[in-house]
Short mmCIF file of C-alpha atoms and ligand atoms in Angstrom, two decimals:
data_model
loop_
_atom_site.label_atom_id
_atom_site.label_comp_id
_atom_site.label_asym_id
_atom_site.label_seq_id
_atom_site.Cartn_x
_atom_site.Cartn_y
_atom_site.Cartn_z
CA MET A 1 173.42 146.66 60.91
CA ARG A 2 175.95 149.25 59.85
CA LYS A 3 179.41 148.66 61.22
CA LYS A 4 180.87 151.83 62.62
CA LEU A 5 183.91 153.32 60.94
CA VAL A 6 186.36 155.82 62.48
CA ALA A 7 188.81 157.42 60.04
CA GLY A 8 191.72 159.69 60.94
CA ASN A 9 192.42 162.61 58.69
CA TRP A 10 195.96 163.59 59.50
CA LYS A 11 195.80 166.73 57.32
CA MET A 12 199.31 168.15 56.61
CA HIS A 13 200.84 166.77 59.85
CA GLY A 14 203.44 164.06 60.55
CA THR A 15 206.95 163.05 60.10
CA LEU A 16 208.31 159.57 59.30
CA MET A 17 209.14 159.10 62.91
CA GLN A 18 205.83 160.34 64.40
CA ASN A 19 203.88 158.39 61.88
CA SER A 20 205.74 155.19 62.67
CA ALA A 21 204.89 155.46 66.35
CA LEU A 22 201.17 156.41 65.66
CA LEU A 23 200.71 153.60 63.14
CA ALA A 24 202.28 151.06 65.55
CA SER A 25 199.90 152.08 68.40
CA ILE A 26 196.85 151.97 66.04
CA THR A 27 197.56 148.62 64.44
CA ALA A 28 198.40 147.07 67.73
CA ALA A 29 195.09 148.10 69.36
CA ALA A 30 192.90 147.42 66.22
CA PRO A 31 192.17 143.74 67.00
CA THR A 32 190.63 144.78 70.45
CA LEU A 33 188.30 147.32 68.73
CA ASP A 34 184.74 146.68 67.48
CA CYS A 35 184.76 149.13 64.65
CA GLU A 36 186.47 149.62 61.33
CA LEU A 37 189.46 151.90 61.26
CA ALA A 38 191.18 153.97 58.59
CA VAL A 39 194.01 156.52 58.59
CA CYS A 40 194.49 159.21 55.87
CA PRO A 41 198.08 160.42 56.01
CA PRO A 42 199.57 163.04 53.58
CA TYR A 43 200.60 161.63 50.11
CA PRO A 44 204.24 161.30 50.77
CA TYR A 45 203.65 159.02 53.71
CA LEU A 46 201.29 156.61 51.85
CA ALA A 47 204.08 154.08 51.19
CA GLN A 48 205.29 154.08 54.75
CA ALA A 49 201.61 153.65 55.95
CA GLN A 50 200.92 151.01 53.43
CA LEU A 51 203.84 148.99 54.67
CA ALA A 52 202.92 149.63 58.32
CA LEU A 53 199.33 148.65 57.84
CA SER A 54 199.98 145.55 55.82
CA GLY A 55 198.30 142.51 57.46
CA SER A 56 196.59 144.76 59.98
CA LEU A 57 192.89 145.62 60.48
CA VAL A 58 193.54 149.21 59.64
CA ALA A 59 192.60 150.54 56.17
CA LEU A 60 194.47 153.29 54.38
CA GLY A 61 192.98 156.45 52.81
CA ALA A 62 194.21 159.52 51.12
CA GLN A 63 193.00 163.12 51.73
CA SER A 64 192.25 164.15 48.16
CA VAL A 65 192.53 162.99 44.52
CA SER A 66 192.59 164.39 41.09
CA GLU A 67 189.42 164.30 39.05
CA HIS A 68 191.68 163.44 36.03
CA GLU A 69 192.91 159.94 35.20
CA PHE A 70 196.46 160.90 34.13
CA GLY A 71 198.31 163.50 32.05
CA ALA A 72 199.81 166.96 32.35
CA PHE A 73 198.41 167.90 35.70
CA THR A 74 201.50 169.07 37.67
CA GLY A 75 201.21 168.35 41.40
CA GLU A 76 198.11 166.15 41.14
CA VAL A 77 197.73 162.53 42.21
CA SER A 78 195.36 160.17 40.37
CA ALA A 79 192.99 157.65 41.96
CA SER A 80 194.81 154.74 40.33
CA MET A 81 197.98 155.90 41.96
CA LEU A 82 196.24 155.81 45.31
CA ALA A 83 194.92 152.45 44.55
CA GLU A 84 198.47 151.24 43.79
CA PHE A 85 199.61 152.32 47.24
CA GLY A 86 196.94 150.28 48.92
CA CYS A 87 194.37 153.02 49.55
CA ALA A 88 190.83 151.76 50.09
CA TYR A 89 189.40 155.22 50.92
CA VAL A 90 189.81 158.82 49.84
CA LEU A 91 188.39 161.91 51.33
CA ILE A 92 186.42 163.85 48.79
CA GLY A 93 185.18 167.39 49.26
CA HIS A 94 186.71 168.12 52.68
CA SER A 95 185.73 171.69 53.65
CA GLU A 96 189.40 172.74 53.57
CA ARG A 97 189.57 171.58 49.91
CA ARG A 98 186.27 173.35 49.17
CA GLY A 99 187.11 176.48 51.06
CA ILE A 100 190.81 176.94 50.71
CA PHE A 101 191.34 175.35 47.34
CA GLY A 102 188.15 176.45 45.69
CA GLU A 103 186.83 172.95 44.95
CA SER A 104 183.17 173.55 43.65
CA ASP A 105 180.29 170.94 43.87
CA THR A 106 181.04 170.08 40.19
CA VAL A 107 184.79 169.30 40.92
CA VAL A 108 183.87 167.39 44.01
CA ALA A 109 181.43 165.29 42.01
CA ALA A 110 184.04 164.60 39.39
CA LYS A 111 186.60 163.55 42.07
CA PHE A 112 183.99 161.24 43.54
CA GLU A 113 183.40 159.60 40.20
CA ALA A 114 187.27 159.33 39.48
CA ALA A 115 187.79 157.74 42.92
CA GLN A 116 185.04 155.05 42.33
CA LYS A 117 186.33 154.33 38.87
CA ALA A 118 189.69 153.27 40.37
CA GLY A 119 187.90 151.12 42.97
CA LEU A 120 188.40 153.51 45.95
CA CYS A 121 185.59 154.20 48.43
CA PRO A 122 185.04 157.93 48.60
CA ILE A 123 184.27 159.46 52.01
CA LEU A 124 182.18 162.36 50.79
CA CYS A 125 182.36 165.37 53.13
CA LEU A 126 179.36 167.66 53.44
CA GLY A 127 178.96 170.63 55.66
CA GLU A 128 177.67 174.02 56.24
CA SER A 129 179.51 177.19 57.28
CA LEU A 130 178.68 179.09 60.59
CA SER A 131 176.91 181.87 58.63
CA GLU A 132 174.93 179.40 56.59
CA ARG A 133 173.81 177.73 59.90
CA GLU A 134 172.97 180.94 61.38
CA SER A 135 170.89 181.95 58.40
CA GLY A 136 168.91 178.72 58.50
CA LEU A 137 170.48 177.31 55.46
CA THR A 138 171.95 174.10 56.73
CA ALA A 139 169.47 171.76 55.14
CA GLN A 140 169.72 173.66 51.73
CA VAL A 141 173.57 173.58 51.63
CA ILE A 142 173.71 169.82 52.57
CA THR A 143 171.00 169.03 49.98
CA ARG A 144 172.85 170.88 47.33
CA GLN A 145 176.27 169.37 48.01
CA LEU A 146 174.76 165.82 48.09
CA SER A 147 172.54 166.36 44.91
CA ALA A 148 175.72 167.30 42.96
CA ILE A 149 176.95 163.77 43.59
CA LEU A 150 173.67 162.06 43.11
CA ASP A 151 173.01 163.83 39.84
CA ARG A 152 176.50 162.87 38.48
CA VAL A 153 176.82 159.28 39.57
CA GLY A 154 173.41 158.09 40.61
CA VAL A 155 172.14 156.76 43.81
CA ALA A 156 173.50 153.20 43.27
CA ALA A 157 177.00 154.63 43.64
CA MET A 158 176.30 155.50 47.25
CA ALA A 159 176.23 151.83 47.96
CA SER A 160 180.04 151.95 47.78
CA ALA A 161 180.62 155.28 49.39
CA VAL A 162 180.72 156.78 52.96
CA VAL A 163 179.42 160.15 53.79
CA ALA A 164 180.81 162.40 56.46
CA TYR A 165 178.79 165.29 57.92
CA GLU A 166 181.35 167.96 58.89
CA PRO A 167 179.98 171.29 59.97
CA VAL A 168 182.66 173.69 58.94
CA TRP A 169 182.34 175.77 62.11
CA ALA A 170 183.04 172.62 64.22
CA ILE A 171 186.25 171.60 62.33
CA GLY A 172 189.34 172.23 64.39
CA THR A 173 187.46 174.78 66.52
CA GLY A 174 186.66 172.73 69.57
CA MET A 175 183.02 173.55 68.88
CA THR A 176 181.22 170.26 68.35
CA ALA A 177 177.76 169.87 66.91
CA SER A 178 175.54 168.62 69.68
CA PRO A 179 174.48 164.99 69.29
CA ALA A 180 171.03 166.26 68.55
CA GLN A 181 172.18 168.81 65.96
CA ALA A 182 174.32 166.17 64.32
CA GLN A 183 171.56 163.54 64.30
CA GLU A 184 169.09 165.93 62.70
CA VAL A 185 171.48 166.50 59.68
CA HIS A 186 172.42 162.80 59.38
CA ALA A 187 168.79 161.74 59.30
CA ALA A 188 168.17 164.32 56.63
CA ILE A 189 171.09 162.96 54.54
CA ARG A 190 169.77 159.41 54.86
CA ALA A 191 166.29 160.64 53.96
CA GLN A 192 167.55 162.40 50.82
CA VAL A 193 169.11 159.10 49.59
CA ALA A 194 166.06 157.09 50.77
CA VAL A 195 163.77 159.07 48.41
CA LEU A 196 165.85 157.42 45.54
CA ASP A 197 166.66 154.16 47.05
CA ALA A 198 165.66 153.05 50.62
CA GLY A 199 168.02 150.04 50.58
CA VAL A 200 171.06 152.19 49.86
CA ALA A 201 170.10 154.71 52.32
CA ASN A 202 169.73 152.11 55.01
CA GLY A 203 173.17 150.63 54.37
CA LEU A 204 174.94 154.05 53.95
CA ARG A 205 177.44 154.81 56.63
CA ILE A 206 177.29 158.57 57.62
CA LEU A 207 180.19 159.74 59.83
CA TYR A 208 180.29 162.81 61.96
CA GLY A 209 183.37 164.96 61.87
CA GLY A 210 184.18 168.25 63.77
CA SER A 211 186.14 168.47 66.98
CA VAL A 212 185.35 164.79 68.07
CA ARG A 213 187.20 164.08 71.21
CA PRO A 214 187.18 161.09 73.59
CA GLN A 215 184.83 163.07 75.98
CA ASN A 216 182.06 163.67 73.37
CA ALA A 217 182.47 160.63 71.07
CA GLU A 218 180.21 158.28 72.88
CA ASP A 219 177.20 160.69 72.91
CA LEU A 220 177.73 161.40 69.23
CA PHE A 221 178.06 157.82 68.18
CA GLY A 222 175.05 156.82 70.23
CA GLN A 223 172.80 158.62 67.76
CA PRO A 224 170.80 156.31 65.38
CA ASP A 225 172.20 157.80 62.14
CA ILE A 226 175.71 158.41 63.25
CA ASP A 227 177.80 155.64 62.00
CA GLY A 228 181.29 156.56 63.19
CA GLY A 229 183.46 159.61 62.86
CA LEU A 230 186.05 161.49 60.73
CA ILE A 231 188.66 162.62 63.21
CA GLY A 232 191.17 165.46 62.56
CA GLY A 233 193.24 166.80 65.51
CA ALA A 234 192.46 163.91 67.84
CA ALA A 235 193.67 161.46 65.20
CA LEU A 236 197.24 162.58 65.72
CA VAL A 237 197.36 161.41 69.35
CA ALA A 238 197.17 157.66 69.47
CA ASP A 239 195.58 157.49 73.01
CA ASP A 240 192.76 159.98 71.98
CA PHE A 241 192.10 158.33 68.60
CA LEU A 242 191.98 154.90 70.22
CA LYS A 243 189.64 156.14 72.98
CA ILE A 244 187.27 157.51 70.19
CA CYS A 245 187.45 154.15 68.47
CA LEU A 246 186.55 152.43 71.62
CA ALA A 247 183.55 154.72 71.99
CA ALA A 248 182.58 153.62 68.43
CA GLY A 249 182.55 150.03 69.44
C1 PEP B 1 188.52 167.19 59.89
O1 PEP B 1 189.44 167.83 59.47
O2 PEP B 1 187.96 166.27 59.11
C2 PEP B 1 188.13 167.27 61.28
C3 PEP B 1 187.08 166.67 61.63
O3 PEP B 1 188.95 168.08 62.08
P1 PEP B 1 188.86 168.17 63.74
O4 PEP B 1 188.57 166.76 64.25
O5 PEP B 1 190.20 168.62 64.13
O6 PEP B 1 187.78 169.08 63.97
#
């Protein structure tokens, strides 16, 4: 049985004061929830979050990582640095990284590998754009994005990873994939992994992300291949995030 995971992607939001209140609410509620929880704050707040989450049931994650181990890469943050600050998870290949910062499938795969080498669990984000969906290319895009990872690290690596299906057209737009649309893609992702290793596929957690709200979370999480959520906007409001976590339980 796959335990559901709900992870909050704070993106480039927050202040010390706002984070402190949000983290306090989440850690206080965590023992009453029947799902795993993680929060991914911006890099400068990792130390604050590490301290606030210590001894709690809430895991820490980062939003990106360098594909390089160390060296002259101004502005970059390595996977071992994230591990030192208590990160268990790191988002890899979020559509904003792919789209705005030009991360190719190759770079995403290198980041995935770097994260795992440092002992982090990658949350690999996959998703098609609106025009790709409208052109009937969803399956092709997801297969290509996932193949880039499988080709680089092999299927066994997926045993210590999480996948997040995040249709780009649903991120931050208020347009959610219907439970049936999401389930179809989640099942296809699991099937692609199952061709290589049925056991790994069966244990793989596949989160849905894209305008998840308290009102739609239960229907999405009720689908057989949806194992939790990656939450953006709603993760910044304690009450909404915790209602979504409740729906996952
Ligand atoms: C995200 O950025 O990963 C996300 C899912 O955002 P939102 O929930 O705001 O659509």
